[in-house]
């Protein structure tokens, strides 16, 4: 065969040689990718662990199926825990002791995806969900524990939600939804009320100085808000941004907003995502890039209290002061060939 190739004119020989080189490169690349995927899929299942002596952590519940991808979690006033699937739109309610896991009727058939939920005082849910397939849209829906679903609202402009990430409630029952792509917060003052563009992180000035006179950080880029929570200690909304790794506090009266936390760690940036506020005003956040959970210990420092999560995306306090954390494990949604580390689970942290 080599003799035949040598007898060919120069042009065809170059073409054949090029195909052989390209084919060899593609083969090596394919083998490397296959070995990488095999290595990742054969790694031991990550298990969350405590990083400080004052915290213990355990698996709270394993969710059914291999497509749960729980991106959100919240706890009702009676201690019931609620979570939902980003992949299928199914919602689950869990008893306070996690012995009973119930899929809420009609949710899997109605929703294609759920990105956030919040529990109202009457135990109904406000759910940020995508419906309608490729031509569908994101909107907020009201869902009862028995499976009655009604449209709650969506932005009243032509664009609508683009990438709604989280929802929070204030003591007066107003609902706030943060949209990462639009860098906006939309507010519904009450059920049935018209929505309002409550805050635009693109156009509204924010004090971008380093908190409390710390080191001067790099300029802020385009906002990309993901997490939102109500802070009763300051009567304000706190919003996380994983791109700039900041937390912004916006008073409910919409007076001057300010950055209350900004990570200066460029080597191991946290990738802030979910946020919750303790009764004493302490901020707890999920550090998605570091697979950890941390409390804000100063305007520029985090104290990691647990790690080893499989994509911690959201967290919520129980009535007795424990923290529930959702393991989103979203890498399996975006990386071909990667399988989730089953079972999907919620973890629980107890403070000693």
mmCIF file of N, CA and C in Angstrom, residues 61-146:
data_model
loop_
_atom_site.group_PDB
_atom_site.id
_atom_site.type_symbol
_atom_site.label_atom_id
_atom_site.label_comp_id
_atom_site.label_asym_id
_atom_site.label_seq_id
_atom_site.Cartn_x
_atom_site.Cartn_y
_atom_site.Cartn_z
ATOM 1 N N UNK A 61 -32.556 13.669 52.644
ATOM 2 C CA UNK A 61 -33.460 12.821 51.851
ATOM 3 C C UNK A 61 -32.856 12.571 50.490
ATOM 4 N N UNK A 62 -33.109 11.392 49.950
ATOM 5 C CA UNK A 62 -32.750 11.051 48.578
ATOM 6 C C UNK A 62 -34.002 11.181 47.722
ATOM 7 N N UNK A 63 -33.902 11.924 46.637
ATOM 8 C CA UNK A 63 -35.057 12.152 45.774
ATOM 9 C C UNK A 63 -35.221 10.999 44.789
ATOM 10 N N UNK A 64 -36.442 10.707 44.387
ATOM 11 C CA UNK A 64 -36.666 9.562 43.493
ATOM 12 C C UNK A 64 -36.195 9.850 42.070
ATOM 13 N N UNK A 65 -35.835 8.779 41.363
ATOM 14 C CA UNK A 65 -35.498 8.888 39.947
ATOM 15 C C UNK A 65 -34.078 9.351 39.698
ATOM 16 N N UNK A 66 -33.720 9.396 38.404
ATOM 17 C CA UNK A 66 -32.366 9.790 38.007
ATOM 18 C C UNK A 66 -32.355 11.125 37.270
ATOM 19 N N UNK A 67 -33.444 11.908 37.388
ATOM 20 C CA UNK A 67 -33.526 13.175 36.668
ATOM 21 C C UNK A 67 -34.092 14.290 37.551
ATOM 22 N N UNK A 68 -33.852 14.210 38.848
ATOM 23 C CA UNK A 68 -34.437 15.203 39.758
ATOM 24 C C UNK A 68 -33.778 16.575 39.593
ATOM 25 N N UNK A 69 -32.455 16.632 39.588
ATOM 26 C CA UNK A 69 -31.729 17.896 39.438
ATOM 27 C C UNK A 69 -32.396 19.011 40.255
ATOM 28 N N UNK A 70 -32.361 18.919 41.588
ATOM 29 C CA UNK A 70 -33.048 19.921 42.418
ATOM 30 C C UNK A 70 -32.269 21.238 42.474
ATOM 31 N N UNK A 71 -32.752 22.242 41.787
ATOM 32 C CA UNK A 71 -32.067 23.533 41.746
ATOM 33 C C UNK A 71 -32.540 24.463 42.841
ATOM 34 N N UNK A 72 -33.590 24.084 43.568
ATOM 35 C CA UNK A 72 -34.213 24.999 44.521
ATOM 36 C C UNK A 72 -34.747 24.232 45.714
ATOM 37 N N UNK A 73 -34.861 24.921 46.851
ATOM 38 C CA UNK A 73 -35.423 24.311 48.045
ATOM 39 C C UNK A 73 -35.963 25.415 48.939
ATOM 40 N N UNK A 74 -37.067 25.119 49.635
ATOM 41 C CA UNK A 74 -37.601 26.048 50.616
ATOM 42 C C UNK A 74 -38.345 25.236 51.673
ATOM 43 N N UNK A 75 -38.588 25.876 52.807
ATOM 44 C CA UNK A 75 -39.220 25.209 53.937
ATOM 45 C C UNK A 75 -40.444 26.004 54.359
ATOM 46 N N UNK A 76 -41.569 25.289 54.576
ATOM 47 C CA UNK A 76 -42.803 25.940 54.987
ATOM 48 C C UNK A 76 -42.830 26.224 56.470
ATOM 49 N N UNK A 77 -43.800 27.006 56.913
ATOM 50 C CA UNK A 77 -43.904 27.347 58.332
ATOM 51 C C UNK A 77 -44.140 26.141 59.231
ATOM 52 N N UNK A 78 -44.675 25.060 58.670
ATOM 53 C CA UNK A 78 -44.908 23.851 59.464
ATOM 54 C C UNK A 78 -43.728 22.885 59.413
ATOM 55 N N UNK A 79 -42.635 23.295 58.756
ATOM 56 C CA UNK A 79 -41.458 22.444 58.669
ATOM 57 C C UNK A 79 -41.391 21.568 57.443
ATOM 58 N N UNK A 80 -42.448 21.513 56.628
ATOM 59 C CA UNK A 80 -42.410 20.727 55.393
ATOM 60 C C UNK A 80 -41.390 21.334 54.434
ATOM 61 N N UNK A 81 -40.673 20.462 53.740
ATOM 62 C CA UNK A 81 -39.620 20.884 52.815
ATOM 63 C C UNK A 81 -40.119 20.681 51.386
ATOM 64 N N UNK A 82 -39.827 21.661 50.530
ATOM 65 C CA UNK A 82 -40.260 21.594 49.131
ATOM 66 C C UNK A 82 -39.055 21.764 48.216
ATOM 67 N N UNK A 83 -39.029 20.960 47.174
ATOM 68 C CA UNK A 83 -37.990 21.084 46.165
ATOM 69 C C UNK A 83 -38.592 20.725 44.813
ATOM 70 N N UNK A 84 -37.821 20.928 43.742
ATOM 71 C CA UNK A 84 -38.371 20.721 42.393
ATOM 72 C C UNK A 84 -37.260 20.357 41.432
ATOM 73 N N UNK A 85 -37.653 19.781 40.314
ATOM 74 C CA UNK A 85 -36.702 19.331 39.298
ATOM 75 C C UNK A 85 -36.530 20.366 38.196
ATOM 76 N N UNK A 86 -35.284 20.739 37.953
ATOM 77 C CA UNK A 86 -34.973 21.613 36.823
ATOM 78 C C UNK A 86 -35.127 20.860 35.501
ATOM 79 N N UNK A 87 -35.037 19.535 35.558
ATOM 80 C CA UNK A 87 -35.069 18.729 34.347
ATOM 81 C C UNK A 87 -36.476 18.344 33.916
ATOM 82 N N UNK A 88 -37.374 18.059 34.885
ATOM 83 C CA UNK A 88 -38.694 17.546 34.530
ATOM 84 C C UNK A 88 -39.842 18.452 34.939
ATOM 85 N N UNK A 89 -39.612 19.369 35.873
ATOM 86 C CA UNK A 89 -40.681 20.225 36.366
ATOM 87 C C UNK A 89 -41.459 19.639 37.521
ATOM 88 N N UNK A 90 -41.117 18.436 37.971
ATOM 89 C CA UNK A 90 -41.820 17.820 39.095
ATOM 90 C C UNK A 90 -41.493 18.556 40.386
ATOM 91 N N UNK A 91 -42.514 18.707 41.255
ATOM 92 C CA UNK A 91 -42.331 19.276 42.592
ATOM 93 C C UNK A 91 -42.572 18.185 43.625
ATOM 94 N N UNK A 92 -41.785 18.254 44.713
ATOM 95 C CA UNK A 92 -41.963 17.300 45.800
ATOM 96 C C UNK A 92 -42.154 18.042 47.121
ATOM 97 N N UNK A 93 -42.979 17.479 47.977
ATOM 98 C CA UNK A 93 -43.073 17.929 49.362
ATOM 99 C C UNK A 93 -42.528 16.812 50.246
ATOM 100 N N UNK A 94 -41.765 17.179 51.247
ATOM 101 C CA UNK A 94 -41.160 16.227 52.163
ATOM 102 C C UNK A 94 -41.602 16.562 53.576
ATOM 103 N N UNK A 95 -41.958 15.549 54.327
ATOM 104 C CA UNK A 95 -42.333 15.771 55.719
ATOM 105 C C UNK A 95 -41.119 16.297 56.484
ATOM 106 N N UNK A 96 -41.327 16.962 57.613
ATOM 107 C CA UNK A 96 -40.201 17.539 58.354
ATOM 108 C C UNK A 96 -39.123 16.535 58.732
ATOM 109 N N UNK A 97 -39.492 15.255 58.882
ATOM 110 C CA UNK A 97 -38.489 14.241 59.200
ATOM 111 C C UNK A 97 -38.009 13.499 57.957
ATOM 112 N N UNK A 98 -38.483 13.913 56.768
ATOM 113 C CA UNK A 98 -38.077 13.339 55.477
ATOM 114 C C UNK A 98 -38.480 11.883 55.306
ATOM 115 N N UNK A 99 -39.354 11.372 56.168
ATOM 116 C CA UNK A 99 -39.783 9.980 56.006
ATOM 117 C C UNK A 99 -40.806 9.820 54.887
ATOM 118 N N UNK A 100 -41.481 10.909 54.546
ATOM 119 C CA UNK A 100 -42.476 10.855 53.480
ATOM 120 C C UNK A 100 -42.102 11.861 52.398
ATOM 121 N N UNK A 101 -41.962 11.367 51.170
ATOM 122 C CA UNK A 101 -41.680 12.220 50.008
ATOM 123 C C UNK A 101 -42.839 12.060 49.036
ATOM 124 N N UNK A 102 -43.515 13.164 48.741
ATOM 125 C CA UNK A 102 -44.702 13.112 47.896
ATOM 126 C C UNK A 102 -44.521 14.022 46.694
ATOM 127 N N UNK A 103 -44.729 13.469 45.502
ATOM 128 C CA UNK A 103 -44.711 14.317 44.310
ATOM 129 C C UNK A 103 -46.045 15.048 44.220
ATOM 130 N N UNK A 104 -45.983 16.364 44.098
ATOM 131 C CA UNK A 104 -47.203 17.163 44.040
ATOM 132 C C UNK A 104 -47.894 16.906 42.710
ATOM 133 N N UNK A 105 -49.187 16.544 42.721
ATOM 134 C CA UNK A 105 -49.885 16.194 41.483
ATOM 135 C C UNK A 105 -49.859 17.329 40.456
ATOM 136 N N UNK A 106 -49.878 16.934 39.189
ATOM 137 C CA UNK A 106 -50.012 17.825 38.029
ATOM 138 C C UNK A 106 -48.752 18.620 37.699
ATOM 139 N N UNK A 107 -47.776 18.673 38.594
ATOM 140 C CA UNK A 107 -46.623 19.538 38.322
ATOM 141 C C UNK A 107 -45.751 18.996 37.186
ATOM 142 N N UNK A 108 -45.496 17.701 37.196
ATOM 143 C CA UNK A 108 -44.657 17.120 36.146
ATOM 144 C C UNK A 108 -45.315 17.277 34.770
ATOM 145 N N UNK A 109 -46.635 17.209 34.724
ATOM 146 C CA UNK A 109 -47.344 17.330 33.451
ATOM 147 C C UNK A 109 -47.495 18.782 33.000
ATOM 148 N N UNK A 110 -47.420 19.717 33.935
ATOM 149 C CA UNK A 110 -47.638 21.120 33.603
ATOM 150 C C UNK A 110 -46.335 21.853 33.298
ATOM 151 N N UNK A 111 -45.300 21.589 34.088
ATOM 152 C CA UNK A 111 -44.050 22.336 33.977
ATOM 153 C C UNK A 111 -42.995 21.524 33.234
ATOM 154 N N UNK A 112 -42.207 22.221 32.432
ATOM 155 C CA UNK A 112 -41.054 21.584 31.786
ATOM 156 C C UNK A 112 -39.792 21.717 32.630
ATOM 157 N N UNK A 113 -39.716 22.789 33.412
ATOM 158 C CA UNK A 113 -38.534 23.034 34.225
ATOM 159 C C UNK A 113 -38.913 23.984 35.350
ATOM 160 N N UNK A 114 -38.282 23.812 36.506
ATOM 161 C CA UNK A 114 -38.492 24.718 37.638
ATOM 162 C C UNK A 114 -37.133 25.227 38.106
ATOM 163 N N UNK A 115 -37.007 26.543 38.217
ATOM 164 C CA UNK A 115 -35.736 27.125 38.647
ATOM 165 C C UNK A 115 -35.776 27.631 40.076
ATOM 166 N N UNK A 116 -36.971 27.936 40.608
ATOM 167 C CA UNK A 116 -37.044 28.504 41.952
ATOM 168 C C UNK A 116 -38.445 28.307 42.513
ATOM 169 N N UNK A 117 -38.524 28.304 43.835
ATOM 170 C CA UNK A 117 -39.823 28.267 44.497
ATOM 171 C C UNK A 117 -39.708 28.921 45.869
ATOM 172 N N UNK A 118 -40.840 29.391 46.368
ATOM 173 C CA UNK A 118 -40.914 29.978 47.704
ATOM 174 C C UNK A 118 -42.241 29.565 48.316
ATOM 175 N N UNK A 119 -42.232 29.314 49.618
ATOM 176 C CA UNK A 119 -43.430 28.872 50.330
ATOM 177 C C UNK A 119 -44.069 30.078 51.006
ATOM 178 N N UNK A 120 -45.362 30.266 50.762
ATOM 179 C CA UNK A 120 -46.097 31.354 51.393
ATOM 180 C C UNK A 120 -46.624 30.901 52.759
ATOM 181 N N UNK A 121 -47.053 31.838 53.594
ATOM 182 C CA UNK A 121 -47.506 31.470 54.948
ATOM 183 C C UNK A 121 -48.638 30.451 54.979
ATOM 184 N N UNK A 122 -49.456 30.390 53.913
ATOM 185 C CA UNK A 122 -50.556 29.420 53.886
ATOM 186 C C UNK A 122 -50.145 28.088 53.268
ATOM 187 N N UNK A 123 -48.821 27.904 53.072
ATOM 188 C CA UNK A 123 -48.246 26.678 52.522
ATOM 189 C C UNK A 123 -48.495 26.494 51.032
ATOM 190 N N UNK A 124 -49.037 27.475 50.340
ATOM 191 C CA UNK A 124 -49.025 27.421 48.884
ATOM 192 C C UNK A 124 -47.645 27.842 48.398
ATOM 193 N N UNK A 125 -47.322 27.423 47.201
ATOM 194 C CA UNK A 125 -46.004 27.688 46.636
ATOM 195 C C UNK A 125 -46.103 28.713 45.515
ATOM 196 N N UNK A 126 -45.097 29.561 45.420
ATOM 197 C CA UNK A 126 -44.881 30.362 44.226
ATOM 198 C C UNK A 126 -43.700 29.738 43.495
ATOM 199 N N UNK A 127 -43.937 29.309 42.271
ATOM 200 C CA UNK A 127 -42.981 28.506 41.527
ATOM 201 C C UNK A 127 -42.598 29.230 40.234
ATOM 202 N N UNK A 128 -41.298 29.403 40.031
ATOM 203 C CA UNK A 128 -40.801 29.974 38.778
ATOM 204 C C UNK A 128 -40.544 28.799 37.840
ATOM 205 N N UNK A 129 -41.354 28.693 36.792
ATOM 206 C CA UNK A 129 -41.317 27.499 35.948
ATOM 207 C C UNK A 129 -41.405 27.869 34.474
ATOM 208 N N UNK A 130 -40.876 26.959 33.667
ATOM 209 C CA UNK A 130 -40.949 27.082 32.205
ATOM 210 C C UNK A 130 -41.990 26.101 31.705
ATOM 211 N N UNK A 131 -42.872 26.574 30.848
ATOM 212 C CA UNK A 131 -43.922 25.713 30.296
ATOM 213 C C UNK A 131 -44.033 25.932 28.795
ATOM 214 N N UNK A 132 -44.515 24.922 28.108
ATOM 215 C CA UNK A 132 -44.846 25.098 26.702
ATOM 216 C C UNK A 132 -43.808 24.664 25.709
ATOM 217 N N UNK A 133 -42.800 23.884 26.119
ATOM 218 C CA UNK A 133 -41.822 23.397 25.161
ATOM 219 C C UNK A 133 -40.968 24.510 24.593
ATOM 220 N N UNK A 134 -40.519 24.335 23.337
ATOM 221 C CA UNK A 134 -39.601 25.294 22.721
ATOM 222 C C UNK A 134 -40.228 26.670 22.536
ATOM 223 N N UNK A 135 -41.520 26.729 22.361
ATOM 224 C CA UNK A 135 -42.192 28.015 22.163
ATOM 225 C C UNK A 135 -42.759 28.568 23.465
ATOM 226 N N UNK A 136 -42.389 27.954 24.582
ATOM 227 C CA UNK A 136 -42.959 28.347 25.857
ATOM 228 C C UNK A 136 -42.278 29.553 26.464
ATOM 229 N N UNK A 137 -42.547 29.764 27.752
ATOM 230 C CA UNK A 137 -42.015 30.935 28.436
ATOM 231 C C UNK A 137 -41.910 30.648 29.921
ATOM 232 N N UNK A 138 -41.062 31.434 30.591
ATOM 233 C CA UNK A 138 -40.944 31.390 32.036
ATOM 234 C C UNK A 138 -42.011 32.265 32.667
ATOM 235 N N UNK A 139 -42.551 31.826 33.781
ATOM 236 C CA UNK A 139 -43.541 32.617 34.509
ATOM 237 C C UNK A 139 -43.589 32.126 35.950
ATOM 238 N N UNK A 140 -44.266 32.894 36.794
ATOM 239 C CA UNK A 140 -44.484 32.502 38.182
ATOM 240 C C UNK A 140 -45.872 31.884 38.289
ATOM 241 N N UNK A 141 -45.950 30.736 38.956
ATOM 242 C CA UNK A 141 -47.210 30.027 39.124
ATOM 243 C C UNK A 141 -47.470 29.798 40.606
ATOM 244 N N UNK A 142 -48.741 29.768 40.952
ATOM 245 C CA UNK A 142 -49.159 29.414 42.304
ATOM 246 C C UNK A 142 -49.542 27.936 42.307
ATOM 247 N N UNK A 143 -49.015 27.194 43.274
ATOM 248 C CA UNK A 143 -49.254 25.753 43.353
ATOM 249 C C UNK A 143 -49.644 25.403 44.784
ATOM 250 N N UNK A 144 -50.766 24.725 44.949
ATOM 251 C CA UNK A 144 -51.165 24.251 46.270
ATOM 252 C C UNK A 144 -50.546 22.882 46.518
ATOM 253 N N UNK A 145 -50.411 22.478 47.783
ATOM 254 C CA UNK A 145 -49.880 21.132 48.057
ATOM 255 C C UNK A 145 -50.705 20.029 47.409
ATOM 256 N N UNK A 146 -51.977 20.303 47.124
ATOM 257 C CA UNK A 146 -52.813 19.307 46.474
ATOM 258 C C UNK A 146 -52.699 19.280 44.972
#
